[in-house]
Amino acid sequence: MHYFNTLSKTTASVSLAALLLAAGAHAQVEVDEQGTTSTTENAETTRRLGAITVTAQKREQSLQDVPIVVTALSGELLSDAGVKDIKDLTVVTPGLLVTSSSKQANTTARIRGIGTVGDNPGLESSVGVVIDGVPRARNGVSFGDLGEIERIEVLKGPQGTLFGKSTSAGVINIITKKPSDELESIFEVGIGNEGFLRTSAEVTGPLSETVSGRLFGVYEERGGLLDVKTGNGPRTEDETSQYDFYSFRGQLLFEPSGDLEILLSADYTDREEDCCMGDYVSVDPARGPLVTLLAGGDGASAFPIDPFDRVAFANRDATQTTEDWGVSANIKWQTGFGELTSITSYRDWENGSGQDTDFSAADLWYRDDETSVDAFATFSQELRFAGATDNIDWQVGAFYANETLDRSDFIRYGNDYFFYFQQLLLGASGGAFNLAALPGNIYTGEANATADVYEQSSDTYAIFTNNTFSLTDQFDLTVGLRYTIDEKTLESNFDGNAGSCATALTVFGAAGGLTPTLCLPWTNDNFVGVRSTQDRSDDDLSGTVKGAYRVNENLMSYASYSRGYKAGGFNLDRSQFGPSDPTPFQPNLDTGFDPETVDAYEVGFKTNNAANSLFFNGAIFYQEYSDFQLNTFTGTSFIVTSVPGVISKGAEFDIRYLPEQLEGLTLQGGLVYAETQYDDFEAVDFFAPPRLPGSTISFAPRWSGTLAATYETPFISDWNARFNVSSRFTSRYNTGSNLDPLKEVDDLVVVNARMAFYSDNSPFELEVWAQNLFDEDYYELAFDTPLQGTAATKTAPGTAVGAFLSPPLTFGATARLRF
């Protein structure tokens, strides 16, 4: 009922705004080649959608001629919808979900339910992010604030032929605006609730007859979205989810001749935040009071629990520091035989992660941002040579990338750790356990529990070709192939102090009492001093075949097959054998997992009406994944399991429409129906729970859709107004890898709204905006908190579950000057 009430409010708001604005409309509206609108008073013109240019096949084509499902988003729509980073894209892209967990760097994009949880840096992404031709190492390493964006293309389904590995579910292809040969500048200041402040400046223009430049800088900050109960400290900050960052980006465009273009880019971002803490969904009635007692009466949620009271519990800092910079050179040279493109880049990214690891105000475990650090350094080089004859558009290329990944993961005991486990031991033994048997010196406050260091290096080599043959005036056949080799080496060094596992095995045995709890990876002294080296080499031949038939000038149909590939790798976290194994609770030093592959089939159409005021595209898809890389959080560590099969099938529709009945209104949206389920397979342990086979995977709503309505009209005197309402709908889905019923999100509608006022005779613009207009509450991701209870079993939900929440309603205003 809540969903229908929200949907009714949304529909009514959009309809009422459109009707009220229509009453005062006096202008005709024209549309340029990017689909953007402008007003022309008293002009007898017909509104038309211009050709939408995309580079989904790494050459410029009309959207309506590309045999791929593409959601194309213009820079104007992105601005109207308030899209500033990858998470904001969900409100304008059907079938896309983007979530974060314990830090914003752990961001995961999913298309049609397929994605890779970002908390484990050993896993590469299923949805690739490419910015101006440069691939980013992981979703969380990508797409901060980039200044003015030309467009974003979200490509659905495997795109490995042209975009390489780690694109088995799709690609988010971002194209920023190049430097202009005309002097332009933009200055803006925005303020909002929750302490929001944003200032930015951008200038572009010619530096000489053959050189132009663009420079962008931004500073942004926001206060906390959750209150924090800190127990006995030492944390004193009583809010969390606050952040501040600054970023700079510069570009130089050299055009020494009409045949040569050189674009040099550099960027730098520094971000600091206190993020991210979860609210309780469920707390075990037995362990919750113990945690509360240790925290001085404020350790965990009181009963009944309401996660949306936005109160977190933490006695340790959750400081996140991120430094990200990169440089690139994009060279295009028109030769007598075709166009040669070279894209060279180097990127460096480092994130320090403080965390209250026990998710409570008791002082049990924690990380600090100085010793728990993830760092990526990536060099990439792509060469492409492309050309065309009367009947063939051809393209060949080569790609190389070197990535080094360094991770240090230090988890420390807190001052309450010893007493907490004393009480568990006494309770499990009926008070008979001899506490003197514990090596108490290891539990002193600030002592290291773990000191793990991982060093991974990888090299990727690929050659590819993609060619379109015009067999007749109406029928085109596209054939592409890519051969990829991946080589990876991982050195793991485990260290720290002695733990409680040896004691537990002595007292309880492998399967009895509290052994599983006391032998959690972070307390397992069997890891102390262990070293290991792992190597792997994978290769894959992927490709695509697409047939496109243009029935007439208004209808194109197509069918395609594509094979996608995501590299294998290593789990960069502690892994140990279970209690039923021959060597219970010993380190498992073979943490490799196989490549993930997908075979995808698609049949679709692209249409436009005779007046070119309506684009309507649709497709039916079937995707079969093998060795699907499932990343599961056990509450204390991440484990990767290769699930034999996942099948995603359904239909997708996109629309772009200029209604004749209401001049000034532009509609863009889409609808996706997707059944994304695990195949039947044998699953017997926590890391692939028995509830998984045959079930819908996490973060895979059956229905999802978006609708963006933009209306432009004269306002007062020579001032115009532009109104935008952007909304997304998702049906029920589960946010937990183990599909615990407590981790479900109900049917959901999220709405953003923006009003802008501007004049052609004034450089000043004013915007009033709201994100999550109706203050919809939902989980971004739910997770187990085992120190406060138990994880889910086959027949029962977990007794201790937390959740990272979506942002609440935020609103504000932005003033802008354009010269």
Short mmCIF file of C-alpha atoms in Angstrom, two decimals, residues 346-636:
data_model
loop_
_atom_site.label_atom_id
_atom_site.label_comp_id
_atom_site.label_asym_id
_atom_site.label_seq_id
_atom_site.Cartn_x
_atom_site.Cartn_y
_atom_site.Cartn_z
CA TYR A 346 47.97 6.34 -15.98
CA ARG A 347 45.80 6.43 -12.87
CA ASP A 348 46.62 6.27 -9.17
CA TRP A 349 43.98 5.75 -6.48
CA GLU A 350 44.37 5.26 -2.72
CA ASN A 351 41.76 4.86 -0.01
CA GLY A 352 42.30 4.67 3.75
CA SER A 353 39.40 3.11 5.62
CA GLY A 354 38.57 3.56 9.27
CA GLN A 355 35.71 1.39 10.49
CA ASP A 356 34.00 0.31 13.68
CA THR A 357 34.15 -3.32 12.60
CA ASP A 358 31.82 -4.72 15.26
CA PHE A 359 29.02 -2.31 14.19
CA SER A 360 28.27 -1.33 17.79
CA ALA A 361 29.26 1.16 20.48
CA ALA A 362 31.05 -1.57 22.42
CA ASP A 363 34.83 -1.48 21.96
CA LEU A 364 35.45 -4.87 20.30
CA TRP A 365 37.11 -4.54 16.86
CA TYR A 366 38.01 -1.63 14.62
CA ARG A 367 40.10 -0.44 11.69
CA ASP A 368 41.85 2.92 11.31
CA ASP A 369 42.36 4.78 8.06
CA GLU A 370 46.15 4.96 8.38
CA THR A 371 46.85 1.20 8.46
CA SER A 372 43.91 -0.18 6.44
CA VAL A 373 44.56 1.04 2.91
CA ASP A 374 43.65 -0.07 -0.63
CA ALA A 375 45.66 1.36 -3.54
CA PHE A 376 45.44 0.88 -7.31
CA ALA A 377 47.99 2.04 -9.88
CA THR A 378 46.93 1.40 -13.47
CA PHE A 379 48.62 2.01 -16.81
CA SER A 380 46.66 1.33 -19.99
CA GLN A 381 47.30 1.71 -23.70
CA GLU A 382 44.81 1.20 -26.51
CA LEU A 383 45.50 1.46 -30.24
CA ARG A 384 42.71 1.38 -32.83
CA PHE A 385 42.77 1.68 -36.58
CA ALA A 386 39.42 2.15 -38.30
CA GLY A 387 38.14 3.01 -41.72
CA ALA A 388 35.33 2.51 -44.19
CA THR A 389 34.71 1.53 -47.79
CA ASP A 390 31.43 1.54 -49.68
CA ASN A 391 30.35 -1.71 -48.03
CA ILE A 392 32.53 -2.23 -44.94
CA ASP A 393 33.15 -0.29 -41.74
CA TRP A 394 36.25 -1.98 -40.29
CA GLN A 395 38.17 -1.67 -37.08
CA VAL A 396 41.19 -3.46 -35.57
CA GLY A 397 42.97 -2.77 -32.31
CA ALA A 398 45.20 -3.82 -29.46
CA PHE A 399 45.04 -3.17 -25.72
CA TYR A 400 47.48 -3.50 -22.82
CA ALA A 401 47.00 -2.75 -19.12
CA ASN A 402 49.16 -3.17 -16.05
CA GLU A 403 47.52 -2.95 -12.63
CA THR A 404 49.15 -3.10 -9.22
CA LEU A 405 46.89 -3.52 -6.23
CA ASP A 406 48.28 -3.07 -2.71
CA ARG A 407 46.11 -3.76 0.31
CA SER A 408 46.92 -3.56 3.99
CA ASP A 409 44.16 -4.72 6.35
CA PHE A 410 44.78 -4.17 10.06
CA ILE A 411 42.00 -5.02 12.50
CA ARG A 412 42.60 -4.15 16.16
CA TYR A 413 41.10 -5.45 19.37
CA GLY A 414 39.22 -2.95 21.50
CA ASN A 415 39.18 -2.68 25.28
CA ASP A 416 35.92 -4.66 25.66
CA TYR A 417 36.99 -7.62 23.54
CA PHE A 418 38.29 -9.84 26.36
CA PHE A 419 35.26 -9.39 28.60
CA TYR A 420 32.85 -9.97 25.68
CA PHE A 421 34.32 -13.36 24.88
CA GLN A 422 34.60 -14.23 28.58
CA GLN A 423 30.84 -13.94 28.84
CA LEU A 424 30.28 -16.06 25.69
CA LEU A 425 32.58 -18.76 27.04
CA LEU A 426 30.99 -18.74 30.47
CA GLY A 427 27.51 -18.88 28.96
CA ALA A 428 28.36 -21.74 26.61
CA SER A 429 29.99 -23.76 29.41
CA GLY A 430 27.36 -23.10 32.04
CA GLY A 431 29.84 -21.07 34.04
CA ALA A 432 32.36 -23.91 34.26
CA PHE A 433 34.98 -22.56 31.87
CA ASN A 434 38.34 -21.70 33.47
CA LEU A 435 39.00 -18.14 32.31
CA ALA A 436 42.59 -18.44 33.51
CA ALA A 437 43.19 -20.75 30.54
CA LEU A 438 42.88 -17.84 28.16
CA PRO A 439 46.08 -16.11 27.02
CA GLY A 440 44.86 -12.81 28.43
CA ASN A 441 47.83 -10.75 27.29
CA ILE A 442 46.57 -10.88 23.70
CA TYR A 443 43.38 -9.03 24.53
CA THR A 444 44.86 -5.80 25.80
CA GLY A 445 43.43 -2.70 24.17
CA GLU A 446 45.04 -1.40 20.96
CA ALA A 447 46.84 -4.74 20.33
CA ASN A 448 46.84 -5.84 16.69
CA ALA A 449 44.41 -8.63 15.95
CA THR A 450 45.54 -8.91 12.34
CA ALA A 451 48.15 -7.29 10.15
CA ASP A 452 47.53 -8.61 6.65
CA VAL A 453 49.26 -7.28 3.54
CA TYR A 454 48.40 -8.21 -0.06
CA GLU A 455 50.37 -7.27 -3.16
CA GLN A 456 48.77 -8.17 -6.49
CA SER A 457 50.08 -7.39 -9.97
CA SER A 458 48.25 -8.13 -13.20
CA ASP A 459 48.86 -7.73 -16.89
CA THR A 460 46.20 -7.80 -19.60
CA TYR A 461 46.91 -8.21 -23.31
CA ALA A 462 44.22 -8.13 -25.99
CA ILE A 463 43.75 -7.84 -29.73
CA PHE A 464 40.35 -7.19 -31.28
CA THR A 465 38.45 -6.46 -34.43
CA ASN A 466 34.91 -5.28 -35.12
CA ASN A 467 33.55 -4.98 -38.66
CA THR A 468 30.18 -4.11 -40.17
CA PHE A 469 29.38 -5.44 -43.65
CA SER A 470 26.59 -3.76 -45.63
CA LEU A 471 25.39 -6.84 -47.50
CA THR A 472 22.43 -5.01 -49.02
CA ASP A 473 20.95 -1.52 -48.79
CA GLN A 474 18.84 -2.77 -45.88
CA PHE A 475 20.87 -5.49 -44.16
CA ASP A 476 24.10 -5.04 -42.14
CA LEU A 477 26.13 -7.83 -40.55
CA THR A 478 28.55 -7.00 -37.70
CA VAL A 479 31.22 -9.49 -36.67
CA GLY A 480 33.66 -8.90 -33.83
CA LEU A 481 36.33 -10.93 -32.04
CA ARG A 482 38.61 -10.29 -29.09
CA TYR A 483 41.39 -12.47 -27.71
CA THR A 484 42.47 -11.66 -24.14
CA ILE A 485 45.27 -12.94 -21.91
CA ASP A 486 45.28 -12.13 -18.17
CA GLU A 487 48.22 -12.87 -15.90
CA LYS A 488 48.05 -12.26 -12.14
CA THR A 489 50.37 -12.77 -9.19
CA LEU A 490 49.36 -12.36 -5.54
CA GLU A 491 51.62 -12.30 -2.51
CA SER A 492 49.78 -12.55 0.82
CA ASN A 493 51.36 -11.96 4.23
CA PHE A 494 49.28 -12.73 7.32
CA ASP A 495 50.39 -11.65 10.75
CA GLY A 496 49.21 -10.33 14.10
CA ASN A 497 48.93 -11.52 17.67
CA ALA A 498 47.81 -14.90 18.92
CA GLY A 499 44.04 -15.37 19.04
CA SER A 500 41.34 -17.48 20.65
CA CYS A 501 40.97 -20.26 18.08
CA ALA A 502 43.53 -22.64 19.62
CA THR A 503 41.81 -22.32 22.99
CA ALA A 504 38.40 -22.95 21.44
CA LEU A 505 39.59 -26.06 19.62
CA THR A 506 41.07 -27.39 22.86
CA VAL A 507 37.95 -26.76 24.92
CA PHE A 508 35.09 -27.36 22.50
CA GLY A 509 36.52 -29.25 19.55
CA ALA A 510 36.02 -28.32 15.89
CA ALA A 511 32.24 -28.52 15.83
CA GLY A 512 31.21 -27.80 19.38
CA GLY A 513 30.39 -24.88 21.63
CA LEU A 514 31.57 -21.48 20.50
CA THR A 515 34.40 -22.72 18.27
CA PRO A 516 32.99 -21.14 15.05
CA THR A 517 32.68 -17.80 16.82
CA LEU A 518 36.06 -17.91 18.56
CA CYS A 519 37.75 -19.12 15.36
CA LEU A 520 36.50 -16.27 13.22
CA PRO A 521 39.21 -15.32 10.70
CA TRP A 522 40.33 -12.26 12.65
CA THR A 523 40.83 -14.23 15.89
CA ASN A 524 42.35 -17.33 14.31
CA ASP A 525 45.96 -17.67 15.46
CA ASN A 526 46.58 -20.31 12.79
CA PHE A 527 47.15 -17.40 10.36
CA VAL A 528 49.97 -15.82 12.35
CA GLY A 529 53.19 -15.68 10.30
CA VAL A 530 51.71 -17.39 7.21
CA ARG A 531 53.00 -16.37 3.77
CA SER A 532 51.72 -17.45 0.36
CA THR A 533 52.23 -16.71 -3.34
CA GLN A 534 49.65 -17.50 -6.01
CA ASP A 535 49.81 -17.18 -9.79
CA ARG A 536 47.22 -17.64 -12.47
CA SER A 537 46.94 -17.12 -16.22
CA ASP A 538 43.62 -16.97 -18.07
CA ASP A 539 42.82 -16.46 -21.72
CA ASP A 540 39.55 -16.10 -23.56
CA LEU A 541 38.19 -15.69 -27.06
CA SER A 542 35.05 -13.56 -26.99
CA GLY A 543 33.11 -11.86 -29.72
CA THR A 544 29.81 -10.90 -31.24
CA VAL A 545 27.64 -11.39 -34.31
CA LYS A 546 24.86 -8.89 -35.02
CA GLY A 547 22.45 -8.73 -37.90
CA ALA A 548 20.52 -5.46 -38.46
CA TYR A 549 17.71 -5.10 -41.01
CA ARG A 550 16.23 -1.71 -41.81
CA VAL A 551 12.63 -2.40 -42.77
CA ASN A 552 12.10 1.24 -43.73
CA GLU A 553 13.36 4.66 -42.67
CA ASN A 554 11.32 4.43 -39.46
CA LEU A 555 12.02 0.86 -38.34
CA MET A 556 15.19 -1.15 -37.78
CA SER A 557 15.20 -4.68 -36.37
CA TYR A 558 18.19 -6.70 -35.20
CA ALA A 559 19.35 -9.95 -33.64
CA SER A 560 22.64 -10.53 -31.89
CA TYR A 561 24.86 -12.99 -30.07
CA SER A 562 27.64 -11.86 -27.75
CA ARG A 563 30.12 -13.64 -25.53
CA GLY A 564 31.46 -11.76 -22.53
CA TYR A 565 34.33 -12.42 -20.18
CA LYS A 566 35.42 -11.30 -16.71
CA ALA A 567 38.84 -12.33 -15.51
CA GLY A 568 39.46 -14.78 -12.71
CA GLY A 569 41.40 -13.64 -9.69
CA PHE A 570 42.13 -14.06 -6.01
CA ASN A 571 40.12 -13.37 -2.89
CA LEU A 572 41.97 -10.64 -0.96
CA ASP A 573 40.68 -11.59 2.46
CA ARG A 574 41.22 -14.31 5.02
CA SER A 575 39.79 -17.68 4.02
CA GLN A 576 39.79 -20.80 6.19
CA PHE A 577 38.42 -24.33 6.16
CA GLY A 578 35.14 -25.03 7.94
CA PRO A 579 34.55 -27.24 11.00
CA SER A 580 33.65 -30.27 8.86
CA ASP A 581 36.86 -30.17 6.78
CA PRO A 582 39.82 -32.50 7.48
CA THR A 583 41.86 -29.49 8.66
CA PRO A 584 39.25 -27.39 10.48
CA PHE A 585 39.96 -23.66 10.80
CA GLN A 586 43.33 -23.88 9.06
CA PRO A 587 44.12 -21.13 6.51
CA ASN A 588 42.97 -21.86 2.98
CA LEU A 589 45.79 -20.46 0.88
CA ASP A 590 44.17 -21.32 -2.46
CA THR A 591 41.92 -18.29 -2.86
CA GLY A 592 41.76 -18.28 -6.66
CA PHE A 593 38.50 -18.23 -8.58
CA ASP A 594 37.78 -18.90 -12.24
CA PRO A 595 36.86 -16.42 -14.97
CA GLU A 596 33.18 -15.56 -15.39
CA THR A 597 31.76 -15.90 -18.90
CA VAL A 598 28.40 -15.12 -20.45
CA ASP A 599 26.60 -16.08 -23.65
CA ALA A 600 23.97 -13.49 -24.52
CA TYR A 601 21.25 -13.46 -27.16
CA GLU A 602 19.14 -10.44 -28.05
CA VAL A 603 16.38 -9.60 -30.53
CA GLY A 604 15.27 -6.01 -30.77
CA PHE A 605 13.88 -3.10 -32.76
CA LYS A 606 14.37 0.66 -33.00
CA THR A 607 11.64 2.91 -34.32
CA ASN A 608 10.82 6.54 -34.88
CA ASN A 609 7.57 8.05 -36.14
CA ALA A 610 7.28 10.01 -39.38
CA ALA A 611 7.44 13.34 -37.54
CA ASN A 612 10.57 12.26 -35.61
CA SER A 613 8.87 13.27 -32.39
CA LEU A 614 8.91 9.73 -30.93
CA PHE A 615 11.73 7.22 -30.57
CA PHE A 616 10.59 3.83 -29.23
CA ASN A 617 13.10 1.00 -28.88
CA GLY A 618 12.76 -2.48 -27.43
CA ALA A 619 14.55 -5.80 -27.04
CA ILE A 620 14.15 -9.30 -25.67
CA PHE A 621 17.29 -10.73 -24.06
CA TYR A 622 18.62 -14.03 -22.71
CA GLN A 623 21.96 -14.13 -20.87
CA GLU A 624 23.55 -17.29 -19.48
CA TYR A 625 26.46 -16.80 -17.07
CA SER A 626 28.94 -19.56 -16.18
CA ASP A 627 31.15 -19.55 -13.05
CA PHE A 628 29.35 -16.50 -11.74
CA GLN A 629 31.59 -14.80 -9.17
CA LEU A 630 29.53 -14.50 -5.98
CA ASN A 631 31.08 -12.37 -3.25
CA THR A 632 29.56 -13.05 0.18
CA PHE A 633 30.13 -11.12 3.41
CA THR A 634 30.12 -13.48 6.39
CA GLY A 635 29.99 -10.63 8.88
CA THR A 636 33.74 -10.78 9.41
#
